mmCIF file of C-alpha atoms in Angstrom:
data_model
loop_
_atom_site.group_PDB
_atom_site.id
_atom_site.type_symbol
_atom_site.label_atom_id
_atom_site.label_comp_id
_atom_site.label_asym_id
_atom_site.label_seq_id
_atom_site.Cartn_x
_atom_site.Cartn_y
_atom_site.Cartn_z
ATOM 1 C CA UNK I 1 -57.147 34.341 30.949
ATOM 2 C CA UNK I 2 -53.462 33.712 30.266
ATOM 3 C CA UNK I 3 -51.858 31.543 27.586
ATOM 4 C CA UNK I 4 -48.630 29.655 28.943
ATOM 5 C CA UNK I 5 -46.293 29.513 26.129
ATOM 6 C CA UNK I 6 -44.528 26.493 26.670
ATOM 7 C CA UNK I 7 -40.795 26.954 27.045
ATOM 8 C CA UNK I 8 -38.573 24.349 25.695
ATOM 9 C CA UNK I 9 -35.742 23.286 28.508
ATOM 10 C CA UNK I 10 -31.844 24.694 28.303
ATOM 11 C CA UNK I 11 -29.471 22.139 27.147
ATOM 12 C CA UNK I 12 -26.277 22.746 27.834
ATOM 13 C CA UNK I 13 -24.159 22.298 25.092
ATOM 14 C CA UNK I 14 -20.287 21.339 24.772
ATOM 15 C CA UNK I 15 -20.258 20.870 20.857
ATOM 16 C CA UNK I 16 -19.454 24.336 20.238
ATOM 17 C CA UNK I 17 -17.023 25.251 22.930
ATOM 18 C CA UNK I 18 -13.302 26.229 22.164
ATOM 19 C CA UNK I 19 -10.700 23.567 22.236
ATOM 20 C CA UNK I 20 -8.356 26.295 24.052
ATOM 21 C CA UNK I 21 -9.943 25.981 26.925
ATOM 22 C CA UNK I 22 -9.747 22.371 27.235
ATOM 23 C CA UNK I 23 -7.275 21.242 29.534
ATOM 24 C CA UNK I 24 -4.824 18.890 28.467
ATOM 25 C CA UNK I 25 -2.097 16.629 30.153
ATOM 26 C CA UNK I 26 1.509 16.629 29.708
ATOM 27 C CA UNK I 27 2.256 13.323 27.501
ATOM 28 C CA UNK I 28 4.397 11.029 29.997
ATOM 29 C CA UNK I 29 7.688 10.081 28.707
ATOM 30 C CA UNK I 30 9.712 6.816 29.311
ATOM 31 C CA UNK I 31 12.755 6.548 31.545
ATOM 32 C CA UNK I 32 14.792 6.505 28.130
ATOM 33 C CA UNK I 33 13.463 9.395 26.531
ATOM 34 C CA UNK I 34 14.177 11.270 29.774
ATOM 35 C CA UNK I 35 18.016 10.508 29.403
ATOM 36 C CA UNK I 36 17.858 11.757 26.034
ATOM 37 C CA UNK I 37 16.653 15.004 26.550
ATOM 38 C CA UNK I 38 18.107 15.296 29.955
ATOM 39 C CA UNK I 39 21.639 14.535 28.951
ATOM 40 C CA UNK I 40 23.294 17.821 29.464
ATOM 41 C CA UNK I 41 21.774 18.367 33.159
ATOM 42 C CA UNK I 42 22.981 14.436 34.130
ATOM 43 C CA UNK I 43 26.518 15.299 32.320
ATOM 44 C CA UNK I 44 26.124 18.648 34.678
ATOM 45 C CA UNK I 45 25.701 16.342 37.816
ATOM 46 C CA UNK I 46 28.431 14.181 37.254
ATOM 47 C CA UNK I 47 31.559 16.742 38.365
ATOM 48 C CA UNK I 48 29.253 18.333 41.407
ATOM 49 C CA UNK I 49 29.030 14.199 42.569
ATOM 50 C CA UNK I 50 33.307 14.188 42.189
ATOM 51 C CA UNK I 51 33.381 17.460 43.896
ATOM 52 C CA UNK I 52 31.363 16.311 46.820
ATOM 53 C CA UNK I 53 32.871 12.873 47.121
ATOM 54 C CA UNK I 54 36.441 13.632 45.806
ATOM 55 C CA UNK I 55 37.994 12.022 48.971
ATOM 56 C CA UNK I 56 35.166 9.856 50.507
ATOM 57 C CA UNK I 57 35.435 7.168 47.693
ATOM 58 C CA UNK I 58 39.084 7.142 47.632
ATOM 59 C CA UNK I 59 39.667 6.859 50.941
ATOM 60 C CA UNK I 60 36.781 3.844 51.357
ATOM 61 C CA UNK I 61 38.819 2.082 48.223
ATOM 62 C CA UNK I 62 42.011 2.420 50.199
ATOM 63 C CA UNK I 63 40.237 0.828 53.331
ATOM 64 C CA UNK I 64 38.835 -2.219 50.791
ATOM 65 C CA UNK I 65 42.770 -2.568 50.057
ATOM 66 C CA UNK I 66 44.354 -2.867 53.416
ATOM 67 C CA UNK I 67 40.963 -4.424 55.277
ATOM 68 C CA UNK I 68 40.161 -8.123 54.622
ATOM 69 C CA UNK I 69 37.113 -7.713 56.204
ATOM 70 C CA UNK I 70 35.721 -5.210 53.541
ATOM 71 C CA UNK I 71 37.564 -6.408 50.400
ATOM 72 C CA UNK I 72 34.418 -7.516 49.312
ATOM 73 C CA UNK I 73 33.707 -3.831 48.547
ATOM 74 C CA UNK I 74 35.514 -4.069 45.315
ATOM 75 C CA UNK I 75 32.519 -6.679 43.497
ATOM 76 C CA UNK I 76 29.716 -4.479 45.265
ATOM 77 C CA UNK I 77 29.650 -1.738 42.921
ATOM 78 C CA UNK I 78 29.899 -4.188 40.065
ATOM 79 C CA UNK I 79 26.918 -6.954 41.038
ATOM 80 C CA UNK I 80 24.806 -3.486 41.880
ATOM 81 C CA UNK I 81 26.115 -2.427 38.088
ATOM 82 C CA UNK I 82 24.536 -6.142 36.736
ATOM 83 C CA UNK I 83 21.497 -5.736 39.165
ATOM 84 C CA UNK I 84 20.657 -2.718 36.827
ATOM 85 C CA UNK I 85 21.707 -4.410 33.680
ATOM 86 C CA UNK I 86 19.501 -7.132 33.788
ATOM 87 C CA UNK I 87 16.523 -4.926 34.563
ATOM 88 C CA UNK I 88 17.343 -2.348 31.906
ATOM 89 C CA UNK I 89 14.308 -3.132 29.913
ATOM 90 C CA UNK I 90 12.042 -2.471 32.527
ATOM 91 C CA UNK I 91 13.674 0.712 33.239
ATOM 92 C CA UNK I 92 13.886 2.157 30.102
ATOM 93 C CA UNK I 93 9.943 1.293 29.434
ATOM 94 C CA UNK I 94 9.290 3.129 33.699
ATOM 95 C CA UNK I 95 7.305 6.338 33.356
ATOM 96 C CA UNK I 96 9.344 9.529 34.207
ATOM 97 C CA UNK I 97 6.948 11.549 36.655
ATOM 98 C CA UNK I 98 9.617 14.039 38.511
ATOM 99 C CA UNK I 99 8.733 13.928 42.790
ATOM 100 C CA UNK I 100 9.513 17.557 43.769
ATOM 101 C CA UNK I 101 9.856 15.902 47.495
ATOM 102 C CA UNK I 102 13.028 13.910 46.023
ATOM 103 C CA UNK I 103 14.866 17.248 47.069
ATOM 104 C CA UNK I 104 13.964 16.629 50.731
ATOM 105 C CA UNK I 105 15.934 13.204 50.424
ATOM 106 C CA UNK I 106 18.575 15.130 48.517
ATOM 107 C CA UNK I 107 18.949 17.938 51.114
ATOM 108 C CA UNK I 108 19.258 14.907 53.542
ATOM 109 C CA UNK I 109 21.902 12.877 51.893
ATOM 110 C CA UNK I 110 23.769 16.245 51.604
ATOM 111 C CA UNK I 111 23.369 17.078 55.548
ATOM 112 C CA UNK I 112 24.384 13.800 56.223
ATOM 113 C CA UNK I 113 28.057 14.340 54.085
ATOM 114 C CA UNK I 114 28.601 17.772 55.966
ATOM 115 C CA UNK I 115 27.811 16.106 59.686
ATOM 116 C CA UNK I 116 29.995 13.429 58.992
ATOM 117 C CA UNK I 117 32.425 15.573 57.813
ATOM 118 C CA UNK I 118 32.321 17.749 60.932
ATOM 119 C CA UNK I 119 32.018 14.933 63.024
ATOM 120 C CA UNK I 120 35.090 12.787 61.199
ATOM 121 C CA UNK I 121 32.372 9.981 60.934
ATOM 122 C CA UNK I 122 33.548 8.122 58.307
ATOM 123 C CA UNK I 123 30.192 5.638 57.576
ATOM 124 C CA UNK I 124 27.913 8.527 57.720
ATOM 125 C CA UNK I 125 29.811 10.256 54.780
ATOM 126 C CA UNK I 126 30.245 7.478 53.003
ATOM 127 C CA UNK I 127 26.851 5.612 53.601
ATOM 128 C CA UNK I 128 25.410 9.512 52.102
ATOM 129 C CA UNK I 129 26.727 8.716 48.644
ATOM 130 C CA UNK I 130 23.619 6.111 47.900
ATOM 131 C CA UNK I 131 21.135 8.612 49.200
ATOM 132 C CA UNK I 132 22.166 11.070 47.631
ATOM 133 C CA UNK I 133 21.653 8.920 44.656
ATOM 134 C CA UNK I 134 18.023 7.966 45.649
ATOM 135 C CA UNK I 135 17.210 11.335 46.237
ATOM 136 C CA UNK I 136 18.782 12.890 42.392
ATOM 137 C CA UNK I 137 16.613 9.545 40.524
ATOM 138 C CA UNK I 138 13.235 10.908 42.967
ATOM 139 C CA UNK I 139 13.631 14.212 41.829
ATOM 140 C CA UNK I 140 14.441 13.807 38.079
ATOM 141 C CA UNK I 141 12.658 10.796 37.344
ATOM 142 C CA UNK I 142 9.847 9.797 40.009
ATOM 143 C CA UNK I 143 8.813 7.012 41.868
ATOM 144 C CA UNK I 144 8.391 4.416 38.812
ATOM 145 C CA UNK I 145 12.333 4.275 37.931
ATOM 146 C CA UNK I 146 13.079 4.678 41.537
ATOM 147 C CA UNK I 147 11.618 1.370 42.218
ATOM 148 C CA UNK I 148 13.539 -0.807 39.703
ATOM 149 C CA UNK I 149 16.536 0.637 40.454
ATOM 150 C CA UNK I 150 15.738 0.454 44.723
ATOM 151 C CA UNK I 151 17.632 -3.106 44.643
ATOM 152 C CA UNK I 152 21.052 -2.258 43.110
ATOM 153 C CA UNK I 153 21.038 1.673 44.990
ATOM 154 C CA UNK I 154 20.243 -0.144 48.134
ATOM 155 C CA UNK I 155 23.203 -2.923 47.300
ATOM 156 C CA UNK I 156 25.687 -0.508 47.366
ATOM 157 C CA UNK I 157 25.024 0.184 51.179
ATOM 158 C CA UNK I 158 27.332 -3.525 51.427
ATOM 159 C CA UNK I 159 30.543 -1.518 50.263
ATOM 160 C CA UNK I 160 30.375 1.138 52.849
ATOM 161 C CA UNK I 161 32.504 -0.554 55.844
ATOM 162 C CA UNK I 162 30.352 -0.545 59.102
ATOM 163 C CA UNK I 163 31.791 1.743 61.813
ATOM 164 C CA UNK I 164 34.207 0.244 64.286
ATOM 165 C CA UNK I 165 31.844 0.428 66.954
ATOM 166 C CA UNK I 166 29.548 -1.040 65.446
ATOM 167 C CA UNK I 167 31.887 -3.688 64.802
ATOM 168 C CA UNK I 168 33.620 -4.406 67.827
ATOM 169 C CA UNK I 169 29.876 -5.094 69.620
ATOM 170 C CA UNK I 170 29.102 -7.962 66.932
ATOM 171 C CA UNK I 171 32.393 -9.150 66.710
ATOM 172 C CA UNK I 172 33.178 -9.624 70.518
ATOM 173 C CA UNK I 173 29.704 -11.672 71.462
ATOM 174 C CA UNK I 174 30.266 -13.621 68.589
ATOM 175 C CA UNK I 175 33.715 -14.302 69.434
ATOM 176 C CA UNK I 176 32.683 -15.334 72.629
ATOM 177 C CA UNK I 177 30.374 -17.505 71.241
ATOM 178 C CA UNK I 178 32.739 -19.433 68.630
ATOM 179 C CA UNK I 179 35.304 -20.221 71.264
ATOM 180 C CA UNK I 180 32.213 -21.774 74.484
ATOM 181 C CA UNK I 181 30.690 -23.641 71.083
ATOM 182 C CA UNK I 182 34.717 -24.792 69.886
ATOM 183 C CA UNK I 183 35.493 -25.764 73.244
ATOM 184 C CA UNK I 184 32.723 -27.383 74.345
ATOM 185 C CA UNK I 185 33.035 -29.174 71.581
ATOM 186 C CA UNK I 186 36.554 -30.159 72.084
ATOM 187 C CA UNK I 187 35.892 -31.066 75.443
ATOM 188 C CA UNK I 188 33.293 -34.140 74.061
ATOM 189 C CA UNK I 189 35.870 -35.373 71.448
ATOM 190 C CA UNK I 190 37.910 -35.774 74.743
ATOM 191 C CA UNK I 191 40.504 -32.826 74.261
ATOM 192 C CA UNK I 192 42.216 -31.618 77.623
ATOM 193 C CA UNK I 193 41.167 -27.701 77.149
ATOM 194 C CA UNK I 194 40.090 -25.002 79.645
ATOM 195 C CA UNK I 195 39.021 -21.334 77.995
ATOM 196 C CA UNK I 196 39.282 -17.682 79.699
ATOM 197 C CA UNK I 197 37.381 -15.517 77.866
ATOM 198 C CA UNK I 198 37.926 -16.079 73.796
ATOM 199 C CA UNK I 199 41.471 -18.019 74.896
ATOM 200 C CA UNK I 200 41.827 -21.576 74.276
ATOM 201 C CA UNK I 201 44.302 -23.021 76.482
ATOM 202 C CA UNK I 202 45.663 -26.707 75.665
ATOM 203 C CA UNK I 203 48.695 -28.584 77.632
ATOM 204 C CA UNK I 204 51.291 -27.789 75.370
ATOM 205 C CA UNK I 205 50.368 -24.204 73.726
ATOM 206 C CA UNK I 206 47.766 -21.199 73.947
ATOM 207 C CA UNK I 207 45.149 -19.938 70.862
ATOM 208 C CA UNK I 208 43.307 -17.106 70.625
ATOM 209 C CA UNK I 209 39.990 -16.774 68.642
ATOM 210 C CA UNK I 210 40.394 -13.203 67.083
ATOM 211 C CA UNK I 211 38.364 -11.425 65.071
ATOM 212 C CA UNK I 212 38.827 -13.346 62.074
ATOM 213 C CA UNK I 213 37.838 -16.833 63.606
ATOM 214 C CA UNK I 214 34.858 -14.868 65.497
ATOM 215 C CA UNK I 215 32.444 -15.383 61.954
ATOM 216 C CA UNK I 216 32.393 -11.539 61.198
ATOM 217 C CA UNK I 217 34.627 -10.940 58.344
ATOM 218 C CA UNK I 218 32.759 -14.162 56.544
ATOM 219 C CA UNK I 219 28.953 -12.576 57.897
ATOM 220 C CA UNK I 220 29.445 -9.058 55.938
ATOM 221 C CA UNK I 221 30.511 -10.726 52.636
ATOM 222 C CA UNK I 222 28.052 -14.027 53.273
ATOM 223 C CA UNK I 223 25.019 -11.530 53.606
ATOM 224 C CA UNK I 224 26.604 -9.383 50.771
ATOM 225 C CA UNK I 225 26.361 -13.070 48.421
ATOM 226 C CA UNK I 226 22.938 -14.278 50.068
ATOM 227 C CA UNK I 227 21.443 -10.756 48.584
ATOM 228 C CA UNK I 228 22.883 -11.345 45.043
ATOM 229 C CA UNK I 229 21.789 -14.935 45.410
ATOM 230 C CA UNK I 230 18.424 -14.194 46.433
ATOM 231 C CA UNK I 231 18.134 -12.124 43.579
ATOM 232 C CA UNK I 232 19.110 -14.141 40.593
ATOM 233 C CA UNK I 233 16.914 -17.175 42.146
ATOM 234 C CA UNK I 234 13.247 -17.215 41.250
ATOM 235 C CA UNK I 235 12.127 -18.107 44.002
ATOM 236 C CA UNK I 236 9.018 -16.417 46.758
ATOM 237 C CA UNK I 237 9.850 -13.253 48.530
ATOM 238 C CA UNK I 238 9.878 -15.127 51.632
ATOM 239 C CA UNK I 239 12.444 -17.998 50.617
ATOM 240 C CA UNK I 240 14.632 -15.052 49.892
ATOM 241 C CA UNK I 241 14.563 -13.925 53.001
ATOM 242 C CA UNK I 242 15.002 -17.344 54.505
ATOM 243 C CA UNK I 243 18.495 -17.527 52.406
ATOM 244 C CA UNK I 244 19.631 -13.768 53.792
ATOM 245 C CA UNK I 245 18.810 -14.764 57.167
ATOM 246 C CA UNK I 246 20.588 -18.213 56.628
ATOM 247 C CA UNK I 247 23.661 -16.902 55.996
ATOM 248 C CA UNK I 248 24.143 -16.093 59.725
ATOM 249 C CA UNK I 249 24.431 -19.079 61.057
ATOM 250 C CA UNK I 250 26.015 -20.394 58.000
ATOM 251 C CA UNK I 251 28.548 -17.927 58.996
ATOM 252 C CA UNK I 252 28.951 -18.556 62.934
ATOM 253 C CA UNK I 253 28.726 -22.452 62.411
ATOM 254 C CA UNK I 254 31.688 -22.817 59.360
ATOM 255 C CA UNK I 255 34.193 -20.517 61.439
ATOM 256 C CA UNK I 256 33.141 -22.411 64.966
ATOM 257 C CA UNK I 257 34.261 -25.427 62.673
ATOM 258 C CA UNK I 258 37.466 -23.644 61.542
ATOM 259 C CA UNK I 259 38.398 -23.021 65.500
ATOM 260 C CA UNK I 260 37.550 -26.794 66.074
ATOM 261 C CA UNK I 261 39.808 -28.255 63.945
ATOM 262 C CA UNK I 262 42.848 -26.034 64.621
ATOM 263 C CA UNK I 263 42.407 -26.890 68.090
ATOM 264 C CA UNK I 264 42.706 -30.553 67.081
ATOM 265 C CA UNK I 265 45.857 -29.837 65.162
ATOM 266 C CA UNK I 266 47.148 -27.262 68.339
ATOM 267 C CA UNK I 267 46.786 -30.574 70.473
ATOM 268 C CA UNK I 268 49.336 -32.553 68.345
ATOM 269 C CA UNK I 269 51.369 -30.310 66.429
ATOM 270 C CA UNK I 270 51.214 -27.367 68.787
ATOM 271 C CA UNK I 271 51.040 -23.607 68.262
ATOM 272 C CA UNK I 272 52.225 -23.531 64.769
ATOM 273 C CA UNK I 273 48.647 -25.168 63.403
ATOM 274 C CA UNK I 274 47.266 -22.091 64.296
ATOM 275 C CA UNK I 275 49.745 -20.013 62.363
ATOM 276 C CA UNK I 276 51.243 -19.168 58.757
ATOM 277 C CA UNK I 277 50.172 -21.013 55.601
ATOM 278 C CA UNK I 278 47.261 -23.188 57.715
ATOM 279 C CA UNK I 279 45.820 -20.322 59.328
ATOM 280 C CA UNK I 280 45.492 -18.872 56.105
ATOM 281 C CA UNK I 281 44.333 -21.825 54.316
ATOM 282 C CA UNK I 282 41.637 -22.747 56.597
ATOM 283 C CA UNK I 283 40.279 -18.771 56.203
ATOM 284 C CA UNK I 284 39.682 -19.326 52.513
ATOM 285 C CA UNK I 285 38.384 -23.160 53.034
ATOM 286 C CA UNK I 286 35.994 -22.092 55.545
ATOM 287 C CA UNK I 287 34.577 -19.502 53.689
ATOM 288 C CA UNK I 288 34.667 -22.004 50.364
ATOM 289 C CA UNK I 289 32.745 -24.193 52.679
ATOM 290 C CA UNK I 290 30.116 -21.366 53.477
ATOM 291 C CA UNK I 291 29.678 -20.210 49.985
ATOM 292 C CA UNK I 292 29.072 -24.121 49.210
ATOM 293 C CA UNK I 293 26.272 -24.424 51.973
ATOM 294 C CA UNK I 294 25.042 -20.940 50.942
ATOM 295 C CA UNK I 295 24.571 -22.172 47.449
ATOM 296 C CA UNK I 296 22.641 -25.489 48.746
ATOM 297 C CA UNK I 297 20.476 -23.649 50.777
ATOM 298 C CA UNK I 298 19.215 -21.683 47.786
ATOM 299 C CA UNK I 299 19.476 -24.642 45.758
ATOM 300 C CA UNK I 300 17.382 -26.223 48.327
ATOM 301 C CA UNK I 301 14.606 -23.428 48.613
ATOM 302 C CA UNK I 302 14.440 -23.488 44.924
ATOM 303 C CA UNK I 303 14.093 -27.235 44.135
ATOM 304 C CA UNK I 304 10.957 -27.236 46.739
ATOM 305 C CA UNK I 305 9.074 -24.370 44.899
ATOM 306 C CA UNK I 306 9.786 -25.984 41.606
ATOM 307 C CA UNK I 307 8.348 -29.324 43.299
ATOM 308 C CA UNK I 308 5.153 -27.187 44.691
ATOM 309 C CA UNK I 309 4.408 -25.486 41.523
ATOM 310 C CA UNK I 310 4.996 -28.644 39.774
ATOM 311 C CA UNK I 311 2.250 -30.253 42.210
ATOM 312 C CA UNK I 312 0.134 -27.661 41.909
#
């Protein structure tokens, strides 16, 4: 008969194992250590970015100049530059994980220059700049930075002028709209007026609601203002968008008022209310006017959060 020798189990052990074949992570670095060590392949960036662009910014800064609609454009670039400012802490603490797939966005901002280049489409080159952006802060630093610096990248898309199709289909409803709104309104505060189209005809003289009276010029820089606004108020996500979308009729409302009164003033002083120093006065009044109600509104969606919490 057979004596079992009793075998003691296999442990397996770890204590004893090299440390070179441990696997160890790359230590993640902060968004500021990445500019330090990175600061001779941004510097490298900067001329390929003139080279690309050389003529696109210029000629959208000329167009700022000579277009009242997009004058605007100059402050853009500067509230996106104080957007970044004020969240400079939290960038320079964001975790620098590089997105390979930030080259696809690249690439894309890139094809988008070219085809508007080919195509003489002036937005689509110039609207190519900010994603061409997004897609260099993907690639070099990751998602993390990308998101605290989404708002003031995404801003910049206010200084790139729409295209003038694009334009001509809000402004023409809209102008429409201003002069049926202006006349019926004239028409109850007993006004003798008749309208064709966006033409205001009176006994003694003739206006015409153009494109500056239509609300459009004061929309693009209103919505421009209700995005900074929304920002620097601490207020819910949802109030914020409440004071973006408010600025719409803000807009159509103060420049239906605008059209109102000058066709009070066309009924007793004729054609000339509608022309020169007034016309020009009541442009930068009206928009005063929507800036003030702009400002009330957020004032207004802020005091009621402050009473809620306070409630609460």
């Amino acid at each position: 008969m057979r004596r079992r020798i009793p075998v003691a189990p296999v442990q397996a052990s770890y204590i004893n194992r090299p440390q070179g074949n441990s696997i160890s992570m790359p230590p993640t670095i902060t968004f500021t250590e990445a500019l330090a060590r990175n600061r001779i392949r941004l510097l490298l960036i900067v001329p390929l970015l003139v080279a690309a662009y050389y003529r696109v910014v210029p000629d959208m800064v000329q167009q700022w100049m000579q277009d009242e609609n997009y004058s605007h454009g100059f402050l853009v670039p500067l509230i996106a530059g104080y957007f970044l400012y004020l969240r400079r802490d939290e960038l320079g603490r964001a975790p620098v994980v590089p997105w390979n797939w930030g080259v696809a966005v690249l690439l894309f901002g890139l094809a988008q220059l070219i085809l508007g280049w080919l195509g003489t489409e002036y937005f689509t080159m110039r609207s190519s700049l900010v994603v061409v952006l997004a897609g260099l802060v993907l690639f070099l630093f990751g998602t993390a930075p990308f998101r605290v610096m989404a708002l003031p990248l995404g801003y910049l898309l206010f200084m790139v002028p729409i295209p003038y199709i694009v334009y001509d289909a809000v402004a023409f409803p809209l102008k429409l709209f201003v002069t049926r709104v202006s006349v019926a309104t004239l028409k109850i505060a007993g006004v003798s007026v008749l309208r064709e189209g966006n033409i205001i005809m009176f006994p003694a003289t003739t206006l015409e609601v153009a494109d500056a009276c239509s609300g459009i010029r004061s929309l693009i820089s209103l919505l421009a203002l209700a995005v900074a606004l929304a920002f620097f108020l601490r207020i819910a996500p949802w109030k914020r968008w409440v004071l973006v979308g408010g600025a719409i009729p803000i807009a159509i409302v103060t420049n239906a008022s605008r059209v109102i009164v000058t066709g009070f003033l066309a009924q007793y002083m004729g054609a000339r209310a509608a022309e020169g120093f007034f016309h020009e006065f009541a442009g930068l009044a009206v928009f005063g006017l929507a800036m003030l109600l702009l400002v009330s509104l957020g004032a207004l969606l802020k005091g009621r959060e402050q009473r809620t919490g306070s409630e609460q």
